[in-house]
mmCIF file of C-alpha atoms in Angstrom:
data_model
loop_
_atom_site.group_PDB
_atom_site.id
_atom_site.type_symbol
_atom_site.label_atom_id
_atom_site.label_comp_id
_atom_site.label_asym_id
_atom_site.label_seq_id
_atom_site.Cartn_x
_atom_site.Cartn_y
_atom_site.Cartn_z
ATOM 1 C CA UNK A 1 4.124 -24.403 56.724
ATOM 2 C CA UNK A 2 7.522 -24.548 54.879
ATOM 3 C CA UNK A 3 8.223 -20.761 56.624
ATOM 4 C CA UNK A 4 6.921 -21.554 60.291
ATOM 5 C CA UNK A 5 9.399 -24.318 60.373
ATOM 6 C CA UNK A 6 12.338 -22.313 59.007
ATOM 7 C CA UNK A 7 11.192 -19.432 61.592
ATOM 8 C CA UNK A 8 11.268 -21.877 63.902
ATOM 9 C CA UNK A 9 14.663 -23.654 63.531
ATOM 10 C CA UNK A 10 16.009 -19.792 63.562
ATOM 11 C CA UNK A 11 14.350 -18.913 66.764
ATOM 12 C CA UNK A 12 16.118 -22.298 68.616
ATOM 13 C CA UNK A 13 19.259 -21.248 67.231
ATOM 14 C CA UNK A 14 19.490 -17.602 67.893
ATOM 15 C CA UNK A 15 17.509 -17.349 70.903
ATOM 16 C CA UNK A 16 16.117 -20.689 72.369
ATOM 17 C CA UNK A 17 17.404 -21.346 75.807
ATOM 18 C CA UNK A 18 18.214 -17.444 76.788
ATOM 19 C CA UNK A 19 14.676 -16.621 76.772
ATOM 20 C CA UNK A 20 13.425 -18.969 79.455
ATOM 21 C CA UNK A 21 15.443 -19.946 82.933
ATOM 22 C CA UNK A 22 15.556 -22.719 85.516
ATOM 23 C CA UNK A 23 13.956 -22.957 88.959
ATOM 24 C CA UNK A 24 16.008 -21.585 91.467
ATOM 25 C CA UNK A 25 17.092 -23.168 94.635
ATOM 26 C CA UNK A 26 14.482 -21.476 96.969
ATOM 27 C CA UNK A 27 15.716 -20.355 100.355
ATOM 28 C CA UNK A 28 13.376 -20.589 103.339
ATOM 29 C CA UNK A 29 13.271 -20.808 106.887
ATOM 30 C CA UNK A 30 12.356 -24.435 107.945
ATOM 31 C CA UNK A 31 10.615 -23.893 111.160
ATOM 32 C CA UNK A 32 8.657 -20.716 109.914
ATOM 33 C CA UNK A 33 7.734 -22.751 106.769
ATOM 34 C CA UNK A 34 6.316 -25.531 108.777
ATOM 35 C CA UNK A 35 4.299 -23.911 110.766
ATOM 36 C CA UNK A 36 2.988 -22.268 107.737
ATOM 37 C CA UNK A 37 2.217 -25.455 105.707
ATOM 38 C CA UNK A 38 -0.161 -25.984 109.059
ATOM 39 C CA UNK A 39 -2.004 -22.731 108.805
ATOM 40 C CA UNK A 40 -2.049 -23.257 104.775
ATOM 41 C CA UNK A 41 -4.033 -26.425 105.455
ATOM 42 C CA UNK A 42 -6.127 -25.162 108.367
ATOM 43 C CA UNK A 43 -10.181 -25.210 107.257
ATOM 44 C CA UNK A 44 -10.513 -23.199 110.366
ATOM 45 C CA UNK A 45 -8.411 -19.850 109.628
ATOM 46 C CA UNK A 46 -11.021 -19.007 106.884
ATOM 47 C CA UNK A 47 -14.284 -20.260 108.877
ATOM 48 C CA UNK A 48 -14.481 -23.747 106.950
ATOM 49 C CA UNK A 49 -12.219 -23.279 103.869
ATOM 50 C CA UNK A 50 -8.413 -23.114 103.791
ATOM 51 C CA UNK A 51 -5.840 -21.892 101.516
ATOM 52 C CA UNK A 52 -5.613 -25.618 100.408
ATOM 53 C CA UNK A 53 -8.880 -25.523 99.833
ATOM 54 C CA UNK A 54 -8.605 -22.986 96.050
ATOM 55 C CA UNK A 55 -4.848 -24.522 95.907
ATOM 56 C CA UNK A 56 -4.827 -27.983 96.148
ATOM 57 C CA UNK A 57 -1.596 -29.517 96.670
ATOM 58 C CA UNK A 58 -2.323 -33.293 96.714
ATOM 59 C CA UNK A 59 -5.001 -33.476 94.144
ATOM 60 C CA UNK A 60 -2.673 -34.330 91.371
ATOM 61 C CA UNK A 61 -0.237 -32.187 92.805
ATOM 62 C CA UNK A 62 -1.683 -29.470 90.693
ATOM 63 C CA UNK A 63 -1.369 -26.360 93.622
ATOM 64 C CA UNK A 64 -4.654 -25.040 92.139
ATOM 65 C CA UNK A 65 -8.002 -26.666 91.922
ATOM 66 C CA UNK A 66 -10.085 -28.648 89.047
ATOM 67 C CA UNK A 67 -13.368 -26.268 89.783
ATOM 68 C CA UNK A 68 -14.634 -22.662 89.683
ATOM 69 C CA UNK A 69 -14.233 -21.706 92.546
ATOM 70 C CA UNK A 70 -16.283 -17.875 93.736
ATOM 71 C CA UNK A 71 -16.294 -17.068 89.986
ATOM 72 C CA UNK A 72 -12.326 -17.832 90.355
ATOM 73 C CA UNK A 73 -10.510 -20.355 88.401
ATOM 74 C CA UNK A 74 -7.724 -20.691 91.270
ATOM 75 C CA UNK A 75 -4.090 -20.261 89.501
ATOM 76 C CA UNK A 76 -1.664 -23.063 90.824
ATOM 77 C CA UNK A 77 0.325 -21.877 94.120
ATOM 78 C CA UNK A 78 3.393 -24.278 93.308
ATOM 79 C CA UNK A 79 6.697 -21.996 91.615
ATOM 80 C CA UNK A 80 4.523 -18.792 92.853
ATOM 81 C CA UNK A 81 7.376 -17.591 95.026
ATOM 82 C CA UNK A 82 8.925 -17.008 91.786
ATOM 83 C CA UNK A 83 6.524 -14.517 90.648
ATOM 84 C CA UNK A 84 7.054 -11.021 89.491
ATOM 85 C CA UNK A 85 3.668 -10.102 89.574
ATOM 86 C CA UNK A 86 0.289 -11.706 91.373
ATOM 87 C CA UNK A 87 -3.385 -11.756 90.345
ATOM 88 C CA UNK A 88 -5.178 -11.145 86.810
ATOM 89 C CA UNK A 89 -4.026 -7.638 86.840
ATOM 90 C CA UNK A 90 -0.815 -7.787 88.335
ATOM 91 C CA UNK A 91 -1.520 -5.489 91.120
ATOM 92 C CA UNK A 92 0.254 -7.353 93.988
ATOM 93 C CA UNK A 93 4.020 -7.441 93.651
ATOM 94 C CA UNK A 94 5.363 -9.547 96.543
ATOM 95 C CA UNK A 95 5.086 -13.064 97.996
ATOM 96 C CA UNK A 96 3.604 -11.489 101.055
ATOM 97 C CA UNK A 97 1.252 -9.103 99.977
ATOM 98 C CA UNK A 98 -0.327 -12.360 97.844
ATOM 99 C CA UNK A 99 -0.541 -13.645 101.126
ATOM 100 C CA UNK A 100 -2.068 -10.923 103.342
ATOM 101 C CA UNK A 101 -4.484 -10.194 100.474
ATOM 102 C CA UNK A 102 -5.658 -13.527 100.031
ATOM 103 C CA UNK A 103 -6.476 -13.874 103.327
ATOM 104 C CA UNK A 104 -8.314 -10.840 103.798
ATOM 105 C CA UNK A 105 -10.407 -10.841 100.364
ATOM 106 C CA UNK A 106 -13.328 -11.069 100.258
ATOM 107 C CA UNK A 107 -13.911 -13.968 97.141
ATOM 108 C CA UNK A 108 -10.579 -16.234 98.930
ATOM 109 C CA UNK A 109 -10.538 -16.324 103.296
ATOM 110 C CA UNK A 110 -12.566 -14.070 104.007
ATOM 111 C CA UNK A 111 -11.473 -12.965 107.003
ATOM 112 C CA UNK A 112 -10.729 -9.465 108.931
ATOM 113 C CA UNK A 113 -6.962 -9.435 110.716
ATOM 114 C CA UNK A 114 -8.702 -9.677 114.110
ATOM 115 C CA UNK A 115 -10.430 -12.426 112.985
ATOM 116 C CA UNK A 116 -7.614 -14.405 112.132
ATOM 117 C CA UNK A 117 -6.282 -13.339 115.300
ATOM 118 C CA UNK A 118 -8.768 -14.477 117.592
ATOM 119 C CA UNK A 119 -8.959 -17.391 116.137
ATOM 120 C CA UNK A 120 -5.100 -18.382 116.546
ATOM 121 C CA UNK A 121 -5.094 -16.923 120.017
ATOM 122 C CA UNK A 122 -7.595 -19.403 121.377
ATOM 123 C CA UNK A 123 -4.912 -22.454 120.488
ATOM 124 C CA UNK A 124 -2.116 -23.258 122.777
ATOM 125 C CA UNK A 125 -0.986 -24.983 120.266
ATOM 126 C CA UNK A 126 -0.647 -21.902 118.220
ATOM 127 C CA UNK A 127 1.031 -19.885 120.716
ATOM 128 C CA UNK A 128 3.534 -22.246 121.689
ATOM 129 C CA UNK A 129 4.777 -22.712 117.947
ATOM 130 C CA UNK A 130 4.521 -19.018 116.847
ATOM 131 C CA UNK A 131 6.071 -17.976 120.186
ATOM 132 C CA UNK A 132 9.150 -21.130 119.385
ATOM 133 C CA UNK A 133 8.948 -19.826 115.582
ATOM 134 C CA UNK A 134 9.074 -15.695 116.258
ATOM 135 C CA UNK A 135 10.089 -15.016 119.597
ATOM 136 C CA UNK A 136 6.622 -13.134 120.739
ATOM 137 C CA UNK A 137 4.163 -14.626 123.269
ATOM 138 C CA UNK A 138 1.629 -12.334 120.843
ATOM 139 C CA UNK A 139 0.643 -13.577 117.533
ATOM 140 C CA UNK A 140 0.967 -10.966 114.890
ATOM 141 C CA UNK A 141 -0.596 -10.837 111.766
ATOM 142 C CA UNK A 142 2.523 -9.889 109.863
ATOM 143 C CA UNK A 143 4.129 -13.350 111.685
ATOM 144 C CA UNK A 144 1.233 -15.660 110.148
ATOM 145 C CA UNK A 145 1.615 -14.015 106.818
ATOM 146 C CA UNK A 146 5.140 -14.933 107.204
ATOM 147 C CA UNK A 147 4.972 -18.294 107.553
ATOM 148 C CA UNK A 148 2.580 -19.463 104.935
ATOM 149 C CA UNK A 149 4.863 -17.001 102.749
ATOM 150 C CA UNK A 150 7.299 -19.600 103.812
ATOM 151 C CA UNK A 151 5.633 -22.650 103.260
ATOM 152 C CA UNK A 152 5.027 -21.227 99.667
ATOM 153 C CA UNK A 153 8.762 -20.863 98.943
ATOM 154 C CA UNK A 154 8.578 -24.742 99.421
ATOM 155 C CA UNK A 155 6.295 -25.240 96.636
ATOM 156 C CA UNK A 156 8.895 -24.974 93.834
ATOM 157 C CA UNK A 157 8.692 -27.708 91.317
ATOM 158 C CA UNK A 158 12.151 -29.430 90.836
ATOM 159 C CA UNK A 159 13.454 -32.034 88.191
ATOM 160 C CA UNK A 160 11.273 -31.320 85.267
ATOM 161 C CA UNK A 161 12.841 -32.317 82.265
ATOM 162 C CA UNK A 162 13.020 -28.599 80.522
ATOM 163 C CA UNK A 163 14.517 -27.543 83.462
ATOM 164 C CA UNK A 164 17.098 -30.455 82.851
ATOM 165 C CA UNK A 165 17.729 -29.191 79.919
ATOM 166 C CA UNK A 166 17.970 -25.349 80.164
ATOM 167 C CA UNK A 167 20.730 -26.753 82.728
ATOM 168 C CA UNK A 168 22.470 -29.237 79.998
ATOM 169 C CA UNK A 169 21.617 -32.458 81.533
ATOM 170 C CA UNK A 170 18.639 -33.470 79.222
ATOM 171 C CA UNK A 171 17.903 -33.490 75.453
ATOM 172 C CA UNK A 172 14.578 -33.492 73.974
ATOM 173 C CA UNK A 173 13.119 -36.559 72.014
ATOM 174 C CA UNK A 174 12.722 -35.717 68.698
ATOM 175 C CA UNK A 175 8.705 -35.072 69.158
ATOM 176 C CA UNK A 176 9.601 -32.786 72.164
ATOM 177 C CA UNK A 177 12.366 -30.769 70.195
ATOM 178 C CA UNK A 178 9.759 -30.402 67.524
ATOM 179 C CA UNK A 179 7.044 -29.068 69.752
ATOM 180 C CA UNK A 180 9.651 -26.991 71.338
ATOM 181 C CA UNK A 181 10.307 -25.321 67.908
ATOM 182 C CA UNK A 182 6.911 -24.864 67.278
ATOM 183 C CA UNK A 183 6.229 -22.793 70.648
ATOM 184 C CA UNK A 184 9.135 -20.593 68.994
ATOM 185 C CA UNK A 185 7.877 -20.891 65.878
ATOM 186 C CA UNK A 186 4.461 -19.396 67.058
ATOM 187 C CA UNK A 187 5.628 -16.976 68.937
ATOM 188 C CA UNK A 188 4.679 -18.239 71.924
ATOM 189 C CA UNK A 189 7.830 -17.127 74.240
ATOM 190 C CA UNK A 190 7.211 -13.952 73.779
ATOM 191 C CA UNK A 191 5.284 -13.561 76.414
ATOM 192 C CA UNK A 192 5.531 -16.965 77.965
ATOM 193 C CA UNK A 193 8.677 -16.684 78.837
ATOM 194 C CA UNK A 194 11.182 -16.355 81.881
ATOM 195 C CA UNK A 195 11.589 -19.150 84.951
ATOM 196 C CA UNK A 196 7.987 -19.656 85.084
ATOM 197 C CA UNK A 197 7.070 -19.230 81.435
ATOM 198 C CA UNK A 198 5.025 -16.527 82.269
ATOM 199 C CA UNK A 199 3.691 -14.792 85.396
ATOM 200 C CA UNK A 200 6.201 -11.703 84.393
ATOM 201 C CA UNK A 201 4.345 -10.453 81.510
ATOM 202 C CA UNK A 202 1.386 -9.340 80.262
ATOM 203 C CA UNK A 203 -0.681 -9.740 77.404
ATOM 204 C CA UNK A 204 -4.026 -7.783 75.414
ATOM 205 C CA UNK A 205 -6.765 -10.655 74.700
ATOM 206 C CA UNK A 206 -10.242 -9.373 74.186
ATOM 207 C CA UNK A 207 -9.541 -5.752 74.738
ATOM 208 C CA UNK A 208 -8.062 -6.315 78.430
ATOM 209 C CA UNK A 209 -4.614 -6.510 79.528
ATOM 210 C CA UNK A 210 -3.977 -9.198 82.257
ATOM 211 C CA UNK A 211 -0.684 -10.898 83.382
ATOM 212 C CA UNK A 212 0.406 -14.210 81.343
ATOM 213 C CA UNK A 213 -0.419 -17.265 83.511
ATOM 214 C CA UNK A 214 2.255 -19.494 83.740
ATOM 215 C CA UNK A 215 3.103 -22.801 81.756
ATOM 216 C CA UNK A 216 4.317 -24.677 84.740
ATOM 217 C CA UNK A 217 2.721 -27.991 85.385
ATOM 218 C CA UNK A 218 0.428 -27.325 82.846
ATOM 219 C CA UNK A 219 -0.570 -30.480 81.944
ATOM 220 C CA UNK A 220 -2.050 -31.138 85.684
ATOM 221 C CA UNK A 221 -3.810 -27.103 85.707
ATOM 222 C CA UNK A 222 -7.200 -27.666 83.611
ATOM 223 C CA UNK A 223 -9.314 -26.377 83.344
ATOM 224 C CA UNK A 224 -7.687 -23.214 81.674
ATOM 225 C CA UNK A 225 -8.024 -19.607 81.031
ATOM 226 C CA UNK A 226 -8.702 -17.213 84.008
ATOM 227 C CA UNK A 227 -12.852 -18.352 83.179
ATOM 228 C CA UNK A 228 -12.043 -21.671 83.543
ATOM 229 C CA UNK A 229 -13.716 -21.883 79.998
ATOM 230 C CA UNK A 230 -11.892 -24.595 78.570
ATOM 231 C CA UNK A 231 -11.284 -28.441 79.486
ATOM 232 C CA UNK A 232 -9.000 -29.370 77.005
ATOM 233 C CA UNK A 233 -5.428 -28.723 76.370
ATOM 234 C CA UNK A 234 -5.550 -28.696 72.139
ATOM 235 C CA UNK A 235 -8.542 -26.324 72.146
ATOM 236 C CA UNK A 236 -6.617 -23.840 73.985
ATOM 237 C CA UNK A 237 -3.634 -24.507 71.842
ATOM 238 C CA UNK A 238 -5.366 -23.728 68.943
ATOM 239 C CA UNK A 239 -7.435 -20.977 70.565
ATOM 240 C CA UNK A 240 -3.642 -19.379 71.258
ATOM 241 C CA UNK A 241 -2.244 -19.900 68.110
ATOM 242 C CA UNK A 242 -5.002 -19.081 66.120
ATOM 243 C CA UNK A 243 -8.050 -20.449 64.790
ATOM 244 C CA UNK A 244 -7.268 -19.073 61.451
ATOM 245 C CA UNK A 245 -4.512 -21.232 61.188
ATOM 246 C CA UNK A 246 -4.400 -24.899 60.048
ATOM 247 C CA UNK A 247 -2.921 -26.360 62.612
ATOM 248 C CA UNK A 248 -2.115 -30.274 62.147
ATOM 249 C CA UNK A 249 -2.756 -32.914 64.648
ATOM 250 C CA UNK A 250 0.388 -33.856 64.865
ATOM 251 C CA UNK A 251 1.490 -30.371 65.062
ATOM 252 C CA UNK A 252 -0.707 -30.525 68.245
ATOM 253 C CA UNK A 253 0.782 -33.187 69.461
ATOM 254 C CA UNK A 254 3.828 -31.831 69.644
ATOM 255 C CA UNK A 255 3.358 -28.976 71.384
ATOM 256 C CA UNK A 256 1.799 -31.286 73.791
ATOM 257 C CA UNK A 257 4.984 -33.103 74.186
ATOM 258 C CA UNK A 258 6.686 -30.149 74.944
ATOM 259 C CA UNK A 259 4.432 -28.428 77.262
ATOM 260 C CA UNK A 260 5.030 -32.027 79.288
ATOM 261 C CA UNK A 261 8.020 -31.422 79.661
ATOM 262 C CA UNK A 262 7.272 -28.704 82.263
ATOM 263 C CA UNK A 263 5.888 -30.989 84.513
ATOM 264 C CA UNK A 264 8.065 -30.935 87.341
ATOM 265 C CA UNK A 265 8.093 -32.432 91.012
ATOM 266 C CA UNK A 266 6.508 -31.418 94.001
ATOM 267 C CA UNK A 267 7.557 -32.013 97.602
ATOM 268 C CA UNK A 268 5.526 -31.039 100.399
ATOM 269 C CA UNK A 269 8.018 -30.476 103.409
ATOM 270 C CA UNK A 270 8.007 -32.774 106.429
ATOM 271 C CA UNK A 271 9.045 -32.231 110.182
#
């Protein structure tokens, strides 16, 4: 115990801050994102089911949903934009391929580019806005994949209080400064790590390598693990750290406190 706290202290002081980095000010184009916070939220564009739908963003604000969802536990959309890589094995490397690919596969939309087309085509509604939006009385596919690439530049979480003070403008309580020496302390930045605390790495668990989830929010993400196996925040802490060692309750609770601290806000953009 005595060691892991030394470690600890050593791993604030000499590294600490440098490892991880605040949300950025995302840029985006208003009237492209608004149109694409309406086809995020359209049932329709995937026959019934809509990107909201896996990615709930006004159930707890979460971006992701509290079910299994097509053998899927949905990661949460909000801070995605800041992604490196996308999916379990980190095979899609843009904001717009994400996009595109969800739409088309076969466990998320569904649905064929024509399809999607079609669909759009038979709204004037549509045709007025993406005609207003991109300049072409044709809807392309590219377009729509633009504009809820858009929308999802929106979803970055703001004002969380490790974000507040990466930037110098919060300090921790004393329980949160502990926990956050104890993520050190475990090891736990090393591949949680970065502005989203993961989603730029990856790691080996049960013989498979598969890109770090992020930390973000995730207090509000449950259940966990890309099964979905596990409800509760301390089992998965102790499932990470190790069950072979004795971790204390109030060790636990620590952690906790600091993992709250990446809870940050989201605002879902208005006309």
């Amino acid at each position: 115990m005595i060691n892991r706290i030394i470690f600890a202290c050593i791993a604030s002081l000499c590294f600490g801050a440098e490892l991880f980095e605040s949300i950025p000010d995302m840029k985006f184009d208003r009237a492209k994102a608004l149109l694409g916070k309406e086809l995020y939220f359209d049932a329709g564009l995937g026959g019934g089911n809509s990107c909201d739908s896996c990615h709930n963003l006004y159930f707890n604000r979460s971006g992701t949903s509290a079910k299994i969802i097509n053998g899927i536990n949905p990661p949460t959309i909000l801070n995605s934009a800041t992604n490196k890589f996308f999916y379990k094995n980190g095979e899609i490397l843009s904001l717009k391929e994400q996009v595109a690919r969800s739409l088309r596969a076969k466990n998320e939309l569904a649905k064929s580019e024509k399809e999607i087309l079609d669909y759009l085509a038979k709204s004037s509604s549509y045709k007025d806005k993406f005609k207003s939006t991109f300049g072409s009385k044709t809807i392309k596919f590219d377009d729509v994949v633009s504009a809820i690439s858009e929308f999802e530049k929106t979803l970055a979480t703001s004002q969380s209080k490790f974000d507040e003070f990466l930037l110098g403008k919060y300090k921790f309580n004393p329980q949160e400064e502990r926990g956050y020496k104890l993520f050190l302390g475990y090891n736990c930045a090393v591949c949680h790590n970065g502005v989203n605390l993961g989603d730029n790495t990856f790691g080996l668990s049960n013989g498979v390598t598969s890109k770090v989830p992020s930390l973000r929010n995730i207090m509000q993400t449950a259940p966990y693990f890309y099964s979905g196996k596990i409800e509760n925040i301390q089992d998965v802490l102790r499932i990470k750290i190790g069950l072979e060692i004795d971790v204390s309750q109030r060790e636990l609770s620590d952690l906790i406190a600091f993992l709250s601290t990446l809870s940050g806000k989201v605002e879902i953009i208005e006309k």
